[in-house]
PDB file of N, CA and C in Angstrom:
ATOM      1  N   MET D   1      72.632 -32.069  18.637  1.00  0.00           N
ATOM      2  CA  MET D   1      72.689 -32.137  19.906  1.00  0.00           C
ATOM      3  C   MET D   1      70.867 -31.790  20.444  1.00  0.00           C
ATOM      4  N   ALA D   2      70.822 -32.334  21.301  1.00  0.00           N
ATOM      5  CA  ALA D   2      69.141 -31.860  21.782  1.00  0.00           C
ATOM      6  C   ALA D   2      69.422 -29.857  22.443  1.00  0.00           C
ATOM      7  N   ASN D   3      68.601 -29.689  22.781  1.00  0.00           N
ATOM      8  CA  ASN D   3      68.298 -27.993  23.413  1.00  0.00           C
ATOM      9  C   ASN D   3      67.516 -28.777  24.487  1.00  0.00           C
ATOM     10  N   TYR D   4      68.231 -28.594  25.753  1.00  0.00           N
ATOM     11  CA  TYR D   4      68.039 -29.084  26.682  1.00  0.00           C
ATOM     12  C   TYR D   4      66.432 -28.185  27.238  1.00  0.00           C
ATOM     13  N   ASP D   5      66.299 -26.696  26.859  1.00  0.00           N
ATOM     14  CA  ASP D   5      65.566 -25.956  27.215  1.00  0.00           C
ATOM     15  C   ASP D   5      64.079 -25.340  26.992  1.00  0.00           C
ATOM     16  N   TYR D   6      63.737 -27.546  26.208  1.00  0.00           N
ATOM     17  CA  TYR D   6      62.488 -27.528  25.017  1.00  0.00           C
ATOM     18  C   TYR D   6      62.137 -28.714  25.340  1.00  0.00           C
ATOM     19  N   MET D   7      62.361 -29.439  26.488  1.00  0.00           N
ATOM     20  CA  MET D   7      62.313 -30.760  27.061  1.00  0.00           C
ATOM     21  C   MET D   7      61.138 -30.974  28.067  1.00  0.00           C
ATOM     22  N   LEU D   8      60.644 -31.776  27.673  1.00  0.00           N
ATOM     23  CA  LEU D   8      59.387 -31.729  28.675  1.00  0.00           C
ATOM     24  C   LEU D   8      59.849 -33.022  29.355  1.00  0.00           C
ATOM     25  N   VAL D   9      58.979 -34.005  30.257  1.00  0.00           N
ATOM     26  CA  VAL D   9      58.950 -34.686  31.021  1.00  0.00           C
ATOM     27  C   VAL D   9      57.799 -35.828  31.205  1.00  0.00           C
ATOM     28  N   CYS D  10      57.991 -37.003  30.331  1.00  0.00           N
ATOM     29  CA  CYS D  10      56.322 -37.674  30.297  1.00  0.00           C
ATOM     30  C   CYS D  10      55.878 -37.720  31.869  1.00  0.00           C
ATOM     31  N   PRO D  11      55.015 -37.418  32.393  1.00  0.00           N
ATOM     32  CA  PRO D  11      54.392 -37.903  33.586  1.00  0.00           C
ATOM     33  C   PRO D  11      54.130 -39.035  34.017  1.00  0.00           C
ATOM     34  N   SER D  12      53.190 -39.606  32.968  1.00  0.00           N
ATOM     35  CA  SER D  12      53.157 -41.133  32.862  1.00  0.00           C
ATOM     36  C   SER D  12      54.568 -42.263  33.492  1.00  0.00           C
ATOM     37  N   CYS D  13      55.539 -42.396  31.940  1.00  0.00           N
ATOM     38  CA  CYS D  13      56.372 -43.423  32.263  1.00  0.00           C
ATOM     39  C   CYS D  13      57.771 -42.687  32.446  1.00  0.00           C
ATOM     40  N   GLY D  14      57.980 -41.413  32.339  1.00  0.00           N
ATOM     41  CA  GLY D  14      59.470 -40.550  32.905  1.00  0.00           C
ATOM     42  C   GLY D  14      60.565 -40.406  31.475  1.00  0.00           C
ATOM     43  N   LEU D  15      59.805 -40.769  30.586  1.00  0.00           N
ATOM     44  CA  LEU D  15      60.703 -40.037  29.758  1.00  0.00           C
ATOM     45  C   LEU D  15      60.972 -38.746  29.796  1.00  0.00           C
ATOM     46  N   ARG D  16      62.256 -38.085  28.997  1.00  0.00           N
ATOM     47  CA  ARG D  16      61.996 -37.207  29.184  1.00  0.00           C
ATOM     48  C   ARG D  16      62.712 -35.881  27.938  1.00  0.00           C
ATOM     49  N   ASP D  17      62.714 -36.901  26.773  1.00  0.00           N
ATOM     50  CA  ASP D  17      62.569 -36.466  25.226  1.00  0.00           C
ATOM     51  C   ASP D  17      61.696 -35.450  25.301  1.00  0.00           C
ATOM     52  N   LEU D  18      60.732 -35.423  25.985  1.00  0.00           N
ATOM     53  CA  LEU D  18      59.841 -35.125  24.842  1.00  0.00           C
ATOM     54  C   LEU D  18      59.931 -33.169  24.142  1.00  0.00           C
ATOM     55  N   ASN D  19      60.339 -33.062  22.921  1.00  0.00           N
ATOM     56  CA  ASN D  19      60.740 -31.763  23.020  1.00  0.00           C
ATOM     57  C   ASN D  19      60.009 -30.584  22.240  1.00  0.00           C
ATOM     58  N   LEU D  20      59.790 -29.419  22.623  1.00  0.00           N
ATOM     59  CA  LEU D  20      58.644 -28.979  22.403  1.00  0.00           C
ATOM     60  C   LEU D  20      58.813 -28.496  21.049  1.00  0.00           C
ATOM     61  N   LEU D  21      60.048 -28.598  20.576  1.00  0.00           N
ATOM     62  CA  LEU D  21      60.173 -28.506  18.796  1.00  0.00           C
ATOM     63  C   LEU D  21      59.234 -29.473  17.663  1.00  0.00           C
ATOM     64  N   ASN D  22      58.214 -30.200  18.540  1.00  0.00           N
ATOM     65  CA  ASN D  22      58.090 -31.625  17.752  1.00  0.00           C
ATOM     66  C   ASN D  22      56.425 -31.486  18.274  1.00  0.00           C
ATOM     67  N   TYR D  23      56.042 -30.542  18.668  1.00  0.00           N
ATOM     68  CA  TYR D  23      54.750 -30.634  19.102  1.00  0.00           C
ATOM     69  C   TYR D  23      53.618 -31.037  17.976  1.00  0.00           C
ATOM     70  N   GLY D  24      52.805 -31.478  19.066  1.00  0.00           N
ATOM     71  CA  GLY D  24      51.381 -32.434  18.104  1.00  0.00           C
ATOM     72  C   GLY D  24      50.340 -31.169  17.605  1.00  0.00           C
ATOM     73  N   SER D  25      50.204 -30.676  18.860  1.00  0.00           N
ATOM     74  CA  SER D  25      49.403 -28.992  18.525  1.00  0.00           C
ATOM     75  C   SER D  25      49.854 -27.749  19.636  1.00  0.00           C
ATOM     76  N   LEU D  26      49.276 -26.547  19.129  1.00  0.00           N
ATOM     77  CA  LEU D  26      49.950 -25.515  19.743  1.00  0.00           C
ATOM     78  C   LEU D  26      49.062 -24.613  20.161  1.00  0.00           C
ATOM     79  N   MET D  27      48.470 -24.557  21.164  1.00  0.00           N
ATOM     80  CA  MET D  27      47.676 -22.765  20.707  1.00  0.00           C
ATOM     81  C   MET D  27      48.338 -21.745  21.780  1.00  0.00           C
ATOM     82  N   VAL D  28      48.532 -20.549  20.916  1.00  0.00           N
ATOM     83  CA  VAL D  28      49.386 -19.017  21.524  1.00  0.00           C
ATOM     84  C   VAL D  28      48.649 -18.509  22.097  1.00  0.00           C
ATOM     85  N   LEU D  29      49.012 -18.015  23.438  1.00  0.00           N
ATOM     86  CA  LEU D  29      48.214 -17.853  24.161  1.00  0.00           C
ATOM     87  C   LEU D  29      49.047 -16.352  24.135  1.00  0.00           C
ATOM     88  N   ARG D  30      49.896 -15.647  23.721  1.00  0.00           N
ATOM     89  CA  ARG D  30      50.153 -14.624  23.967  1.00  0.00           C
ATOM     90  C   ARG D  30      51.710 -14.896  22.949  1.00  0.00           C
ATOM     91  N   ARG D  31      52.433 -13.636  22.523  1.00  0.00           N
ATOM     92  CA  ARG D  31      53.333 -14.018  21.679  1.00  0.00           C
ATOM     93  C   ARG D  31      54.628 -14.493  22.378  1.00  0.00           C
ATOM     94  N   ASP D  32      54.481 -14.465  23.173  1.00  0.00           N
ATOM     95  CA  ASP D  32      55.680 -14.927  23.418  1.00  0.00           C
ATOM     96  C   ASP D  32      55.423 -17.111  24.258  1.00  0.00           C
ATOM     97  N   LEU D  33      54.671 -17.320  24.307  1.00  0.00           N
ATOM     98  CA  LEU D  33      53.968 -17.993  25.537  1.00  0.00           C
ATOM     99  C   LEU D  33      52.579 -19.287  25.116  1.00  0.00           C
ATOM    100  N   GLY D  34      53.009 -20.310  24.706  1.00  0.00           N
ATOM    101  CA  GLY D  34      51.785 -21.426  24.461  1.00  0.00           C
ATOM    102  C   GLY D  34      51.738 -22.414  25.329  1.00  0.00           C
ATOM    103  N   LEU D  35      50.150 -23.441  24.498  1.00  0.00           N
ATOM    104  CA  LEU D  35      49.886 -24.753  25.319  1.00  0.00           C
ATOM    105  C   LEU D  35      50.486 -24.701  24.567  1.00  0.00           C
ATOM    106  N   PHE D  36      51.370 -26.228  24.936  1.00  0.00           N
ATOM    107  CA  PHE D  36      51.794 -27.110  23.553  1.00  0.00           C
ATOM    108  C   PHE D  36      50.751 -28.641  24.093  1.00  0.00           C
ATOM    109  N   THR D  37      51.068 -29.342  22.964  1.00  0.00           N
ATOM    110  CA  THR D  37      50.690 -30.752  23.376  1.00  0.00           C
ATOM    111  C   THR D  37      51.771 -31.649  22.468  1.00  0.00           C
ATOM    112  N   ILE D  38      52.024 -32.812  23.569  1.00  0.00           N
ATOM    113  CA  ILE D  38      52.880 -33.472  22.851  1.00  0.00           C
ATOM    114  C   ILE D  38      52.885 -34.562  22.648  1.00  0.00           C
ATOM    115  N   GLU D  39      52.612 -36.260  22.060  1.00  0.00           N
ATOM    116  CA  GLU D  39      52.616 -37.311  22.083  1.00  0.00           C
ATOM    117  C   GLU D  39      53.538 -38.310  22.533  1.00  0.00           C
ATOM    118  N   CYS D  40      53.696 -38.372  23.847  1.00  0.00           N
ATOM    119  CA  CYS D  40      55.071 -39.563  24.053  1.00  0.00           C
ATOM    120  C   CYS D  40      54.861 -40.900  23.279  1.00  0.00           C
ATOM    121  N   PRO D  41      56.554 -40.949  22.305  1.00  0.00           N
ATOM    122  CA  PRO D  41      56.477 -42.106  21.509  1.00  0.00           C
ATOM    123  C   PRO D  41      57.059 -43.235  22.471  1.00  0.00           C
ATOM    124  N   ASN D  42      56.985 -43.426  23.440  1.00  0.00           N
ATOM    125  CA  ASN D  42      57.225 -44.611  24.602  1.00  0.00           C
ATOM    126  C   ASN D  42      55.910 -44.930  25.038  1.00  0.00           C
ATOM    127  N   CYS D  43      55.007 -44.335  25.018  1.00  0.00           N
ATOM    128  CA  CYS D  43      53.654 -44.914  26.248  1.00  0.00           C
ATOM    129  C   CYS D  43      52.680 -44.133  25.292  1.00  0.00           C
ATOM    130  N   SER D  44      52.593 -43.304  24.313  1.00  0.00           N
ATOM    131  CA  SER D  44      51.743 -42.503  23.556  1.00  0.00           C
ATOM    132  C   SER D  44      50.722 -41.794  24.681  1.00  0.00           C
ATOM    133  N   GLU D  45      51.052 -41.521  26.144  1.00  0.00           N
ATOM    134  CA  GLU D  45      50.583 -40.657  26.472  1.00  0.00           C
ATOM    135  C   GLU D  45      50.025 -38.773  25.885  1.00  0.00           C
ATOM    136  N   ARG D  46      49.333 -38.088  26.268  1.00  0.00           N
ATOM    137  CA  ARG D  46      49.279 -36.936  25.741  1.00  0.00           C
ATOM    138  C   ARG D  46      49.518 -35.757  26.806  1.00  0.00           C
ATOM    139  N   VAL D  47      50.638 -35.501  26.313  1.00  0.00           N
ATOM    140  CA  VAL D  47      51.403 -34.022  27.600  1.00  0.00           C
ATOM    141  C   VAL D  47      50.825 -32.667  26.997  1.00  0.00           C
ATOM    142  N   SER D  48      49.889 -32.074  27.756  1.00  0.00           N
ATOM    143  CA  SER D  48      50.074 -30.363  27.914  1.00  0.00           C
ATOM    144  C   SER D  48      51.025 -29.900  28.576  1.00  0.00           C
ATOM    145  N   SER D  49      51.657 -28.706  28.119  1.00  0.00           N
ATOM    146  CA  SER D  49      52.167 -27.777  29.113  1.00  0.00           C
ATOM    147  C   SER D  49      52.536 -26.381  28.647  1.00  0.00           C
ATOM    148  N   ILE D  50      52.139 -25.443  29.284  1.00  0.00           N
ATOM    149  CA  ILE D  50      52.265 -24.260  28.970  1.00  0.00           C
ATOM    150  C   ILE D  50      53.590 -23.995  29.085  1.00  0.00           C
ATOM    151  N   GLN D  51      54.140 -22.989  28.331  1.00  0.00           N
ATOM    152  CA  GLN D  51      55.594 -22.956  27.960  1.00  0.00           C
ATOM    153  C   GLN D  51      56.110 -22.214  27.038  1.00  0.00           C
ATOM    154  N   SER D  52      57.155 -20.848  26.852  1.00  0.00           N
ATOM    155  CA  SER D  52      57.531 -20.117  26.106  1.00  0.00           C
ATOM    156  C   SER D  52      57.777 -20.540  25.024  1.00  0.00           C
ATOM    157  N   ILE D  53      57.034 -19.467  24.161  1.00  0.00           N
ATOM    158  CA  ILE D  53      57.863 -20.173  22.658  1.00  0.00           C
ATOM    159  C   ILE D  53      59.021 -19.981  22.079  1.00  0.00           C
ATOM    160  N   PRO D  54      59.715 -21.498  21.340  1.00  0.00           N
ATOM    161  CA  PRO D  54      61.109 -21.118  21.468  1.00  0.00           C
ATOM    162  C   PRO D  54      60.941 -20.073  20.277  1.00  0.00           C
ATOM    163  N   ASP D  55      62.189 -20.121  20.314  1.00  0.00           N
ATOM    164  CA  ASP D  55      62.494 -18.885  19.406  1.00  0.00           C
ATOM    165  C   ASP D  55      62.674 -19.255  17.812  1.00  0.00           C
ATOM    166  N   GLU D  56      62.718 -20.873  17.696  1.00  0.00           N
ATOM    167  CA  GLU D  56      63.294 -21.783  16.359  1.00  0.00           C
ATOM    168  C   GLU D  56      61.856 -21.365  15.774  1.00  0.00           C
ATOM    169  N   LEU D  57      60.152 -21.153  16.741  1.00  0.00           N
ATOM    170  CA  LEU D  57      59.132 -21.141  16.125  1.00  0.00           C
ATOM    171  C   LEU D  57      58.844 -19.964  15.646  1.00  0.00           C
ATOM    172  N   LYS D  58      59.198 -19.240  16.372  1.00  0.00           N
ATOM    173  CA  LYS D  58      58.367 -17.990  16.288  1.00  0.00           C
ATOM    174  C   LYS D  58      58.117 -17.307  14.646  1.00  0.00           C
ATOM    175  N   CYS D  59      59.061 -17.801  13.768  1.00  0.00           N
ATOM    176  CA  CYS D  59      58.748 -17.525  12.665  1.00  0.00           C
ATOM    177  C   CYS D  59      57.439 -18.121  12.226  1.00  0.00           C
ATOM    178  N   GLU D  60      57.811 -18.915  12.121  1.00  0.00           N
ATOM    179  CA  GLU D  60      56.182 -20.089  11.944  1.00  0.00           C
ATOM    180  C   GLU D  60      54.703 -19.704  12.372  1.00  0.00           C
ATOM    181  N   ILE D  61      55.109 -19.712  13.662  1.00  0.00           N
ATOM    182  CA  ILE D  61      53.642 -18.875  14.589  1.00  0.00           C
ATOM    183  C   ILE D  61      52.987 -17.733  13.792  1.00  0.00           C
ATOM    184  N   GLU D  62      54.456 -16.490  13.985  1.00  0.00           N
ATOM    185  CA  GLU D  62      53.734 -15.649  13.047  1.00  0.00           C
ATOM    186  C   GLU D  62      53.119 -15.424  11.554  1.00  0.00           C
ATOM    187  N   ALA D  63      54.005 -16.358  10.970  1.00  0.00           N
ATOM    188  CA  ALA D  63      53.633 -16.778   9.914  1.00  0.00           C
ATOM    189  C   ALA D  63      52.368 -16.886   9.656  1.00  0.00           C
ATOM    190  N   ALA D  64      51.614 -18.326  10.069  1.00  0.00           N
ATOM    191  CA  ALA D  64      50.188 -18.364  10.128  1.00  0.00           C
ATOM    192  C   ALA D  64      49.769 -17.790  10.489  1.00  0.00           C
ATOM    193  N   ALA D  65      49.870 -17.020  11.969  1.00  0.00           N
ATOM    194  CA  ALA D  65      48.929 -16.058  12.120  1.00  0.00           C
ATOM    195  C   ALA D  65      48.312 -14.717  10.810  1.00  0.00           C
ATOM    196  N   VAL D  66      49.701 -13.992  10.070  1.00  0.00           N
ATOM    197  CA  VAL D  66      48.791 -13.460   9.287  1.00  0.00           C
ATOM    198  C   VAL D  66      48.384 -13.997   8.216  1.00  0.00           C
ATOM    199  N   GLU D  67      48.636 -15.001   8.314  1.00  0.00           N
ATOM    200  CA  GLU D  67      48.033 -15.843   7.014  1.00  0.00           C
ATOM    201  C   GLU D  67      46.167 -16.278   7.483  1.00  0.00           C
ATOM    202  N   ILE D  68      46.187 -16.623   8.931  1.00  0.00           N
ATOM    203  CA  ILE D  68      44.334 -16.412   8.659  1.00  0.00           C
ATOM    204  C   ILE D  68      44.059 -14.891   9.511  1.00  0.00           C
ATOM    205  N   GLY D  69      44.982 -14.254   9.387  1.00  0.00           N
ATOM    206  CA  GLY D  69      44.590 -13.371  10.370  1.00  0.00           C
ATOM    207  C   GLY D  69      44.098 -12.857  11.753  1.00  0.00           C
ATOM    208  N   ALA D  70      44.979 -13.419  12.236  1.00  0.00           N
ATOM    209  CA  ALA D  70      44.481 -14.145  13.638  1.00  0.00           C
ATOM    210  C   ALA D  70      45.615 -13.045  15.367  1.00  0.00           C
ATOM    211  N   GLY D  71      45.473 -12.574  16.008  1.00  0.00           N
ATOM    212  CA  GLY D  71      45.788 -12.422  17.040  1.00  0.00           C
ATOM    213  C   GLY D  71      47.304 -11.302  15.967  1.00  0.00           C
ATOM    214  N   MET D  72      48.113 -11.992  16.462  1.00  0.00           N
ATOM    215  CA  MET D  72      49.969 -11.184  16.679  1.00  0.00           C
ATOM    216  C   MET D  72      50.348 -11.335  15.232  1.00  0.00           C
ATOM    217  N   GLY D  73      49.267 -11.874  13.722  1.00  0.00           N
ATOM    218  CA  GLY D  73      49.578 -11.336  12.467  1.00  0.00           C
ATOM    219  C   GLY D  73      48.405 -10.458  12.034  1.00  0.00           C
ATOM    220  N   ARG D  74      47.447  -9.609  12.957  1.00  0.00           N
ATOM    221  CA  ARG D  74      47.080  -8.310  12.889  1.00  0.00           C
ATOM    222  C   ARG D  74      48.054  -7.389  12.224  1.00  0.00           C
ATOM    223  N   ALA D  75      47.826  -6.312  11.254  1.00  0.00           N
ATOM    224  CA  ALA D  75      48.769  -5.370  10.600  1.00  0.00           C
ATOM    225  C   ALA D  75      48.840  -4.503  11.697  1.00  0.00           C
ATOM    226  N   ASN D  76      47.276  -3.994  12.733  1.00  0.00           N
ATOM    227  CA  ASN D  76      47.504  -3.553  13.491  1.00  0.00           C
ATOM    228  C   ASN D  76      47.596  -3.242  14.717  1.00  0.00           C
ATOM    229  N   HIS D  77      48.409  -4.845  15.205  1.00  0.00           N
ATOM    230  CA  HIS D  77      48.066  -5.420  16.568  1.00  0.00           C
ATOM    231  C   HIS D  77      48.874  -4.419  17.291  1.00  0.00           C
ATOM    232  N   ALA D  78      48.740  -4.358  18.303  1.00  0.00           N
ATOM    233  CA  ALA D  78      49.458  -3.193  19.380  1.00  0.00           C
ATOM    234  C   ALA D  78      50.162  -4.268  20.132  1.00  0.00           C
ATOM    235  N   GLU D  79      51.389  -4.019  20.930  1.00  0.00           N
ATOM    236  CA  GLU D  79      52.231  -5.236  21.829  1.00  0.00           C
ATOM    237  C   GLU D  79      51.767  -4.770  22.611  1.00  0.00           C
TER     238      GLU D  79
END
């Protein structure tokens, strides 16, 4: 079952099934906020949106930050 909290609507064709969990790229802006880019499977439009980072992605993102020593991946990073 789809989690509609993570869905975007394509502004070009109106498809409502763009799931943040299937992002093409993600720029982390804060620990809880990111700029997501998703390609619409219906019309191939690239849709970008600033959204809260879904809980399902937080561990993956934190692990990537640790791996490259960025932002929230730094051991002495203050919240």
